[in-house]
Coordinates of C-alpha atoms in Angstrom, one line a residue:
M1 CA -87.1 133.0 -65.9
S2 CA -86.4 131.7 -62.4
I3 CA -83.7 133.0 -60.1
L4 CA -82.3 131.0 -57.2
K5 CA -80.6 133.1 -54.5
V6 CA -79.0 131.5 -51.4
N7 CA -76.4 132.5 -48.8
S8 CA -74.9 129.1 -48.8
I9 CA -75.5 125.5 -49.7
I10 CA -74.4 122.9 -47.2
P11 CA -73.5 119.4 -48.6
V12 CA -75.4 116.4 -47.4
A13 CA -72.3 115.3 -45.4
G14 CA -72.4 118.7 -43.5
V15 CA -70.1 121.6 -43.5
P16 CA -66.5 120.8 -44.5
T17 CA -63.9 120.4 -41.7
G18 CA -62.9 123.8 -40.6
G19 CA -66.3 125.2 -41.5
G20 CA -67.9 123.4 -38.5
G21 CA -71.4 123.4 -37.1
G22 CA -73.4 121.8 -39.9
I23 CA -76.0 119.3 -38.8
I24 CA -75.4 115.9 -40.6
Q25 CA -78.2 113.8 -39.1
I26 CA -80.7 113.8 -36.3
K27 CA -82.2 110.9 -34.4
Q28 CA -84.9 111.1 -31.7
T29 CA -86.8 108.8 -29.3
F30 CA -90.1 110.3 -28.1
K31 CA -91.5 108.4 -25.0
T32 CA -95.2 108.8 -24.4
D33 CA -95.8 105.9 -22.0
T34 CA -95.0 105.9 -18.3
T35 CA -92.4 104.0 -16.3
S36 CA -91.2 103.9 -12.7
S37 CA -88.4 102.6 -10.6
S38 CA -88.0 101.8 -7.0
S39 CA -84.4 100.4 -7.0
Q40 CA -82.1 101.8 -4.3
D41 CA -78.4 102.8 -4.5
Q42 CA -77.9 101.8 -8.2
W43 CA -78.2 103.6 -11.6
D44 CA -81.1 102.4 -13.7
D45 CA -81.6 103.1 -17.4
I46 CA -85.0 104.8 -17.9
S47 CA -86.9 102.2 -20.0
G48 CA -87.5 103.3 -23.6
L49 CA -85.5 106.5 -23.3
S50 CA -82.5 105.8 -25.5
V51 CA -81.4 106.7 -29.0
S52 CA -78.7 105.3 -31.3
I53 CA -76.7 107.1 -34.0
T54 CA -73.7 106.1 -36.2
P55 CA -71.5 109.2 -36.8
T56 CA -70.2 109.6 -40.4
S57 CA -66.8 110.9 -39.2
T58 CA -64.5 110.5 -36.2
S59 CA -64.2 114.3 -36.1
S60 CA -68.0 114.8 -35.7
K61 CA -69.5 115.9 -32.4
I62 CA -72.9 114.6 -31.1
L63 CA -75.3 117.1 -29.5
V64 CA -77.4 115.2 -27.0
V65 CA -80.6 116.8 -25.7
A66 CA -82.8 115.1 -23.1
N67 CA -86.2 116.5 -21.9
L68 CA -87.9 114.6 -19.1
E69 CA -91.1 115.0 -17.1
A70 CA -90.6 113.2 -13.8
C71 CA -91.4 113.1 -10.2
W72 CA -90.5 111.0 -7.2
S73 CA -91.9 110.1 -3.8
A74 CA -92.1 112.7 -1.0
G75 CA -89.0 112.3 1.2
G76 CA -87.0 110.8 -1.7
Y77 CA -83.8 111.6 -3.5
C78 CA -83.4 111.4 -7.3
A79 CA -80.5 112.1 -9.6
F80 CA -80.2 111.9 -13.4
R81 CA -77.3 111.3 -15.7
L82 CA -76.6 110.9 -19.5
E83 CA -74.8 107.8 -20.6
R84 CA -73.1 106.7 -23.8
G85 CA -72.7 103.0 -24.1
G86 CA -73.5 102.6 -20.4
S87 CA -70.8 105.1 -19.2
A88 CA -71.7 108.5 -17.7
I89 CA -71.1 111.6 -19.7
G90 CA -71.9 115.3 -19.0
V91 CA -71.8 115.0 -15.2
G92 CA -70.3 117.1 -12.5
D93 CA -66.7 116.5 -11.3
A94 CA -65.9 113.7 -8.9
N95 CA -65.4 114.8 -5.3
G96 CA -65.5 112.4 -2.4
N97 CA -68.7 110.3 -2.2
R98 CA -70.8 112.9 -4.0
T99 CA -73.1 111.6 -6.8
Q100 CA -72.0 112.7 -10.2
C101 CA -75.1 113.7 -12.3
F102 CA -76.6 116.5 -14.4
H103 CA -79.5 117.0 -12.1
G104 CA -80.1 115.9 -8.5
T105 CA -82.8 116.8 -5.9
Y106 CA -84.5 115.8 -2.7
E107 CA -88.3 116.1 -2.4
T108 CA -89.4 117.3 1.0
G109 CA -93.0 118.0 0.4
L110 CA -96.0 116.4 -1.2
S111 CA -95.2 115.3 -4.8
S112 CA -98.4 113.5 -5.6
Y113 CA -99.7 116.1 -8.2
W114 CA -96.6 117.7 -9.8
L115 CA -94.2 116.9 -12.6
Q116 CA -90.8 118.5 -12.9
N117 CA -89.2 119.3 -16.2
I118 CA -85.6 118.2 -16.3
R119 CA -83.5 119.1 -19.4
V120 CA -79.9 118.8 -20.3
E121 CA -77.8 119.5 -23.5
F122 CA -74.4 118.1 -23.9
L123 CA -72.0 118.2 -26.8
D124 CA -70.1 114.9 -26.9
S125 CA -66.9 114.2 -28.8
P126 CA -67.0 110.4 -29.2
N127 CA -64.2 110.1 -31.8
S128 CA -66.1 107.2 -33.4
T129 CA -67.8 106.0 -36.6
S130 CA -69.4 103.0 -34.8
A131 CA -73.0 102.9 -33.7
L132 CA -73.4 104.8 -30.4
T133 CA -76.3 104.5 -27.9
Y134 CA -77.2 107.4 -25.6
N135 CA -79.6 107.1 -22.8
V136 CA -80.8 108.7 -19.5
A137 CA -80.4 106.9 -16.2
W138 CA -81.9 107.7 -12.8
F139 CA -80.7 107.0 -9.3
N140 CA -81.9 106.9 -5.7
P141 CA -78.5 107.3 -3.8
T142 CA -79.9 105.9 -0.5
N143 CA -81.5 102.8 0.9
E144 CA -84.6 104.8 1.7
A145 CA -87.7 103.7 -0.1
S146 CA -88.5 106.1 -2.9
I147 CA -90.2 105.6 -6.2
R148 CA -89.3 107.6 -9.4
Y149 CA -92.0 108.2 -12.0
L150 CA -91.6 109.3 -15.6
N151 CA -94.4 111.0 -17.6
R152 CA -97.0 110.7 -14.8
T153 CA -97.7 112.1 -11.4
E154 CA -97.1 110.0 -8.3
D155 CA -100.9 109.9 -7.6
D156 CA -102.1 108.4 -10.9
A157 CA -105.8 108.4 -10.1
N158 CA -108.2 109.1 -12.9
G159 CA -108.7 112.9 -12.7
D160 CA -108.0 115.9 -14.7
F161 CA -105.6 117.3 -12.1
R162 CA -103.3 114.2 -12.5
F163 CA -101.0 114.5 -15.5
R164 CA -99.6 112.4 -18.3
A165 CA -96.7 113.9 -20.2
V166 CA -93.9 113.0 -22.7
S167 CA -90.1 112.8 -22.5
S168 CA -87.6 112.6 -25.3
I169 CA -83.9 112.2 -26.1
S170 CA -82.4 113.4 -29.3
V171 CA -79.0 113.4 -30.9
K172 CA -77.6 115.5 -33.7
E173 CA -74.4 114.8 -35.5
V174 CA -72.5 118.1 -35.9
S175 CA -69.6 118.5 -38.3
A176 CA -66.4 119.6 -36.7

């Protein structure tokens, strides 16, 4: 005789409204190749770092998690933001001419051999059952020459002290 004991069983569609917190579906993009950008004073989508999801309910929330391995030229600025459908989400408050982002920095030293882990989690409330696309964009807020690199060091010579890494963006539909 078999006995099945469980604390709870969650339906395929997630925890009922009012129960909240059940994961309904998960989507992920895992980027293993490298990319770079040298544009100035404009937000650029990071090539290959986007993911789409179609929520099952307008009350669902979407947990967006992005993990990046990036670096940028010495003496250069770099900022990152999450976007849904090309619009910024999960960024700091507007104030004057300050750049709204989830991460921003200026590299003053030698960046040739390092990668910085940049991570963000944001719980979005899109109120939609249409397909949604989430992505990460990066930005050099000046007209100074600076190159941003993803998944590789600035000096990409063939040596074991130069690195190749991975970045990812994932979305989880969470029942309300």
